[in-house]
Amino acid sequence: MSRVWQWNRPVTVREVLEDLQRERSIAYTTVMTVMDNLHQKGWVRREVDGRAYRYTAVSTRAAYAAALMNEAWSKSDNPAAALVAFFGMMSPTQRDALEDAVRMVSADRPEVVPEAAPETAPEATREAAPEVPPEVPPEVPGEVPSEGADREHPAGR
């Protein structure tokens, strides 16, 4: 998939093979089998081009990554805590990208009233912002209270 996403155009098994062979020895049939498996799983679509197929990604790498994150998040029994833990793992650059993404999504949804953007806050205020949202109790970092928060979470200890 990396090659298909990288080129962002329909590719043949031969093109993928030749590209992969720059790094390691690999058989044509191996690449053909993988491309066919990707097609069977719905990750790529294919069209006949002479005696070969041209494969095209069904979604972007970003959409695939987003789907993976959504799937993992939706499997959590405490999605808010999962998000806080995830955000805690982010680098400052990733957090900046997240803030930009939230602003873009908020701008697309007029019914959502976004909080003041960081650009409008004084520099000192931005630097003093806490790492964990204020609604998270300081004695339990990484967990967000939710309905039934008085119950102990078996995976949280």
PDB file of C-alpha atoms in Angstrom:
ATOM      1  CA  MET A   1       0.000   0.000   0.000  1.00  0.00           C
ATOM      2  CA  SER A   2       2.871   2.366   0.714  1.00  0.00           C
ATOM      3  CA  ARG A   3       3.930   2.277  -2.942  1.00  0.00           C
ATOM      4  CA  VAL A   4       0.396   2.775  -4.232  1.00  0.00           C
ATOM      5  CA  TRP A   5      -0.147   5.717  -1.846  1.00  0.00           C
ATOM      6  CA  GLN A   6       3.279   7.157  -2.613  1.00  0.00           C
ATOM      7  CA  TRP A   7       2.686   7.265  -6.352  1.00  0.00           C
ATOM      8  CA  ASN A   8      -0.944   8.351  -6.059  1.00  0.00           C
ATOM      9  CA  ARG A   9      -1.798   6.915  -9.462  1.00  0.00           C
ATOM     10  CA  PRO A  10      -2.802   3.554 -10.924  1.00  0.00           C
ATOM     11  CA  VAL A  11       0.145   1.129 -10.760  1.00  0.00           C
ATOM     12  CA  THR A  12       0.904  -2.294 -12.190  1.00  0.00           C
ATOM     13  CA  VAL A  13       2.382  -5.264 -10.363  1.00  0.00           C
ATOM     14  CA  ARG A  14       5.489  -4.865 -12.545  1.00  0.00           C
ATOM     15  CA  GLU A  15       5.992  -1.235 -11.402  1.00  0.00           C
ATOM     16  CA  VAL A  16       5.667  -2.182  -7.748  1.00  0.00           C
ATOM     17  CA  LEU A  17       7.988  -5.155  -8.271  1.00  0.00           C
ATOM     18  CA  GLU A  18      10.690  -3.064  -9.935  1.00  0.00           C
ATOM     19  CA  ASP A  19      10.497  -0.476  -7.174  1.00  0.00           C
ATOM     20  CA  LEU A  20      10.711  -3.079  -4.421  1.00  0.00           C
ATOM     21  CA  GLN A  21      13.610  -4.859  -6.132  1.00  0.00           C
ATOM     22  CA  ARG A  22      15.758  -1.751  -5.624  1.00  0.00           C
ATOM     23  CA  GLU A  23      15.700  -2.594  -1.915  1.00  0.00           C
ATOM     24  CA  ARG A  24      15.489  -6.410  -1.862  1.00  0.00           C
ATOM     25  CA  SER A  25      14.962  -9.488  -3.969  1.00  0.00           C
ATOM     26  CA  ILE A  26      11.285 -10.352  -4.347  1.00  0.00           C
ATOM     27  CA  ALA A  27       9.341 -12.541  -6.768  1.00  0.00           C
ATOM     28  CA  TYR A  28       6.755 -11.217  -9.220  1.00  0.00           C
ATOM     29  CA  THR A  29       4.229 -13.758  -7.943  1.00  0.00           C
ATOM     30  CA  THR A  30       4.668 -12.503  -4.368  1.00  0.00           C
ATOM     31  CA  VAL A  31       3.845  -8.922  -5.374  1.00  0.00           C
ATOM     32  CA  MET A  32       0.973 -10.145  -7.558  1.00  0.00           C
ATOM     33  CA  THR A  33      -0.470 -12.146  -4.652  1.00  0.00           C
ATOM     34  CA  VAL A  34      -0.217  -9.191  -2.273  1.00  0.00           C
ATOM     35  CA  MET A  35      -1.866  -6.846  -4.776  1.00  0.00           C
ATOM     36  CA  ASP A  36      -4.642  -9.385  -5.340  1.00  0.00           C
ATOM     37  CA  ASN A  37      -5.120  -9.736  -1.560  1.00  0.00           C
ATOM     38  CA  LEU A  38      -5.355  -5.950  -1.239  1.00  0.00           C
ATOM     39  CA  HIS A  39      -7.992  -5.975  -3.979  1.00  0.00           C
ATOM     40  CA  GLN A  40      -9.951  -8.788  -2.299  1.00  0.00           C
ATOM     41  CA  LYS A  41      -9.899  -6.842   0.990  1.00  0.00           C
ATOM     42  CA  GLY A  42     -11.168  -3.710  -0.753  1.00  0.00           C
ATOM     43  CA  TRP A  43      -8.072  -1.569  -0.221  1.00  0.00           C
ATOM     44  CA  VAL A  44      -7.429  -1.144  -3.950  1.00  0.00           C
ATOM     45  CA  ARG A  45      -9.567  -1.333  -7.052  1.00  0.00           C
ATOM     46  CA  ARG A  46      -8.205  -2.625 -10.313  1.00  0.00           C
ATOM     47  CA  GLU A  47      -8.857  -2.099 -13.989  1.00  0.00           C
ATOM     48  CA  VAL A  48      -7.668  -4.196 -16.882  1.00  0.00           C
ATOM     49  CA  ASP A  49      -4.887  -2.559 -18.902  1.00  0.00           C
ATOM     50  CA  GLY A  50      -3.915  -4.880 -21.757  1.00  0.00           C
ATOM     51  CA  ARG A  51      -2.848  -8.147 -20.157  1.00  0.00           C
ATOM     52  CA  ALA A  52      -2.260  -6.597 -16.728  1.00  0.00           C
ATOM     53  CA  TYR A  53      -4.212  -4.831 -14.028  1.00  0.00           C
ATOM     54  CA  ARG A  54      -3.700  -1.276 -12.847  1.00  0.00           C
ATOM     55  CA  TYR A  55      -4.324  -0.918  -9.123  1.00  0.00           C
ATOM     56  CA  THR A  56      -5.563   2.284  -7.466  1.00  0.00           C
ATOM     57  CA  ALA A  57      -5.907   2.978  -3.742  1.00  0.00           C
ATOM     58  CA  VAL A  58      -9.520   3.171  -2.568  1.00  0.00           C
ATOM     59  CA  SER A  59      -8.669   5.717   0.129  1.00  0.00           C
ATOM     60  CA  THR A  60      -5.773   7.933   1.103  1.00  0.00           C
ATOM     61  CA  ARG A  61      -3.148   7.017   3.681  1.00  0.00           C
ATOM     62  CA  ALA A  62      -4.580   9.764   5.913  1.00  0.00           C
ATOM     63  CA  ALA A  63      -8.097   8.321   5.666  1.00  0.00           C
ATOM     64  CA  TYR A  64      -6.747   4.857   6.460  1.00  0.00           C
ATOM     65  CA  ALA A  65      -4.858   6.161   9.509  1.00  0.00           C
ATOM     66  CA  ALA A  66      -7.975   8.020  10.665  1.00  0.00           C
ATOM     67  CA  ALA A  67     -10.061   4.856  10.333  1.00  0.00           C
ATOM     68  CA  LEU A  68      -7.514   2.915  12.407  1.00  0.00           C
ATOM     69  CA  MET A  69      -7.545   5.583  15.123  1.00  0.00           C
ATOM     70  CA  ASN A  70     -11.340   5.677  15.118  1.00  0.00           C
ATOM     71  CA  GLU A  71     -11.570   1.900  15.350  1.00  0.00           C
ATOM     72  CA  ALA A  72      -9.132   1.760  18.273  1.00  0.00           C
ATOM     73  CA  TRP A  73     -10.855   4.651  20.038  1.00  0.00           C
ATOM     74  CA  SER A  74     -14.325   3.166  19.597  1.00  0.00           C
ATOM     75  CA  LYS A  75     -13.209  -0.089  21.245  1.00  0.00           C
ATOM     76  CA  SER A  76     -12.314   1.714  24.472  1.00  0.00           C
ATOM     77  CA  ASP A  77     -14.717   1.390  27.370  1.00  0.00           C
ATOM     78  CA  ASN A  78     -13.735   4.937  28.368  1.00  0.00           C
ATOM     79  CA  PRO A  79     -13.176   6.918  25.140  1.00  0.00           C
ATOM     80  CA  ALA A  80     -12.425  10.188  26.972  1.00  0.00           C
ATOM     81  CA  ALA A  81      -9.654   8.541  29.014  1.00  0.00           C
ATOM     82  CA  ALA A  82      -8.272   6.932  25.852  1.00  0.00           C
ATOM     83  CA  LEU A  83      -8.119  10.320  24.147  1.00  0.00           C
ATOM     84  CA  VAL A  84      -6.416  11.964  27.134  1.00  0.00           C
ATOM     85  CA  ALA A  85      -3.841   9.166  27.208  1.00  0.00           C
ATOM     86  CA  PHE A  86      -3.320   9.459  23.439  1.00  0.00           C
ATOM     87  CA  PHE A  87      -2.909  13.236  23.631  1.00  0.00           C
ATOM     88  CA  GLY A  88      -0.406  12.728  26.435  1.00  0.00           C
ATOM     89  CA  MET A  89       1.747  10.626  24.105  1.00  0.00           C
ATOM     90  CA  MET A  90       1.839  13.322  21.428  1.00  0.00           C
ATOM     91  CA  SER A  91       4.865  15.444  20.693  1.00  0.00           C
ATOM     92  CA  PRO A  92       4.470  19.235  20.708  1.00  0.00           C
ATOM     93  CA  THR A  93       4.440  19.168  16.895  1.00  0.00           C
ATOM     94  CA  GLN A  94       1.669  16.571  16.878  1.00  0.00           C
ATOM     95  CA  ARG A  95      -0.335  18.628  19.382  1.00  0.00           C
ATOM     96  CA  ASP A  96       0.022  21.682  17.135  1.00  0.00           C
ATOM     97  CA  ALA A  97      -1.260  19.604  14.206  1.00  0.00           C
ATOM     98  CA  LEU A  98      -4.173  18.429  16.363  1.00  0.00           C
ATOM     99  CA  GLU A  99      -5.065  22.013  17.304  1.00  0.00           C
ATOM    100  CA  ASP A 100      -4.953  22.991  13.619  1.00  0.00           C
ATOM    101  CA  ALA A 101      -7.215  20.046  12.742  1.00  0.00           C
ATOM    102  CA  VAL A 102      -9.734  20.943  15.460  1.00  0.00           C
ATOM    103  CA  ARG A 103      -9.832  24.524  14.170  1.00  0.00           C
ATOM    104  CA  MET A 104     -10.431  23.300  10.606  1.00  0.00           C
ATOM    105  CA  VAL A 105     -13.229  20.961  11.664  1.00  0.00           C
ATOM    106  CA  SER A 106     -14.779  23.659  13.859  1.00  0.00           C
ATOM    107  CA  ALA A 107     -14.703  26.110  10.942  1.00  0.00           C
ATOM    108  CA  ASP A 108     -16.569  23.552   8.793  1.00  0.00           C
ATOM    109  CA  ARG A 109     -19.296  23.137  11.443  1.00  0.00           C
ATOM    110  CA  PRO A 110     -20.909  26.510  12.128  1.00  0.00           C
ATOM    111  CA  GLU A 111     -23.120  25.044  14.883  1.00  0.00           C
ATOM    112  CA  VAL A 112     -19.973  24.417  16.945  1.00  0.00           C
ATOM    113  CA  VAL A 113     -18.710  27.489  18.756  1.00  0.00           C
ATOM    114  CA  PRO A 114     -14.929  27.049  18.988  1.00  0.00           C
ATOM    115  CA  GLU A 115     -13.009  28.317  21.995  1.00  0.00           C
ATOM    116  CA  ALA A 116     -10.599  31.182  21.448  1.00  0.00           C
ATOM    117  CA  ALA A 117      -7.850  30.075  19.096  1.00  0.00           C
ATOM    118  CA  PRO A 118      -4.341  29.976  20.613  1.00  0.00           C
ATOM    119  CA  GLU A 119      -3.225  32.756  18.233  1.00  0.00           C
ATOM    120  CA  THR A 120      -5.601  35.161  19.979  1.00  0.00           C
ATOM    121  CA  ALA A 121      -4.293  34.368  23.459  1.00  0.00           C
ATOM    122  CA  PRO A 122      -1.283  36.211  24.881  1.00  0.00           C
ATOM    123  CA  GLU A 123       2.011  34.321  24.519  1.00  0.00           C
ATOM    124  CA  ALA A 124       2.412  33.852  28.277  1.00  0.00           C
ATOM    125  CA  THR A 125      -1.035  32.277  28.560  1.00  0.00           C
ATOM    126  CA  ARG A 126      -0.257  29.695  25.886  1.00  0.00           C
ATOM    127  CA  GLU A 127       2.976  28.654  27.582  1.00  0.00           C
ATOM    128  CA  ALA A 128       1.280  28.333  30.975  1.00  0.00           C
ATOM    129  CA  ALA A 129      -1.531  26.084  29.694  1.00  0.00           C
ATOM    130  CA  PRO A 130      -1.731  22.790  31.603  1.00  0.00           C
ATOM    131  CA  GLU A 131      -0.754  19.570  29.833  1.00  0.00           C
ATOM    132  CA  VAL A 132      -3.951  17.828  31.032  1.00  0.00           C
ATOM    133  CA  PRO A 133      -7.386  19.424  30.599  1.00  0.00           C
ATOM    134  CA  PRO A 134      -8.581  21.078  33.844  1.00  0.00           C
ATOM    135  CA  GLU A 135     -11.567  18.730  34.181  1.00  0.00           C
ATOM    136  CA  VAL A 136      -9.175  15.817  34.791  1.00  0.00           C
ATOM    137  CA  PRO A 137      -8.532  15.404  38.530  1.00  0.00           C
ATOM    138  CA  PRO A 138      -4.815  15.910  39.278  1.00  0.00           C
ATOM    139  CA  GLU A 139      -4.698  12.787  41.462  1.00  0.00           C
ATOM    140  CA  VAL A 140      -5.636  10.551  38.492  1.00  0.00           C
ATOM    141  CA  PRO A 141      -3.603  11.692  35.467  1.00  0.00           C
ATOM    142  CA  GLY A 142      -4.781  10.394  32.135  1.00  0.00           C
ATOM    143  CA  GLU A 143      -8.344   9.584  33.225  1.00  0.00           C
ATOM    144  CA  VAL A 144     -11.406  11.675  32.599  1.00  0.00           C
ATOM    145  CA  PRO A 145     -14.385  11.308  34.924  1.00  0.00           C
ATOM    146  CA  SER A 146     -17.413   9.826  33.262  1.00  0.00           C
ATOM    147  CA  GLU A 147     -20.735   8.375  34.227  1.00  0.00           C
ATOM    148  CA  GLY A 148     -20.075   5.770  36.891  1.00  0.00           C
ATOM    149  CA  ALA A 149     -16.613   7.213  37.572  1.00  0.00           C
ATOM    150  CA  ASP A 150     -16.882   6.082  41.179  1.00  0.00           C
ATOM    151  CA  ARG A 151     -16.490   2.497  39.979  1.00  0.00           C
ATOM    152  CA  GLU A 152     -12.935   1.252  39.694  1.00  0.00           C
ATOM    153  CA  HIS A 153     -11.820   0.573  36.145  1.00  0.00           C
ATOM    154  CA  PRO A 154     -10.109  -2.863  35.943  1.00  0.00           C
ATOM    155  CA  ALA A 155      -7.714  -1.841  33.136  1.00  0.00           C
ATOM    156  CA  GLY A 156      -6.831   1.455  34.768  1.00  0.00           C
ATOM    157  CA  ARG A 157      -4.887   0.063  37.720  1.00  0.00           C
TER     158      ARG A 157
END
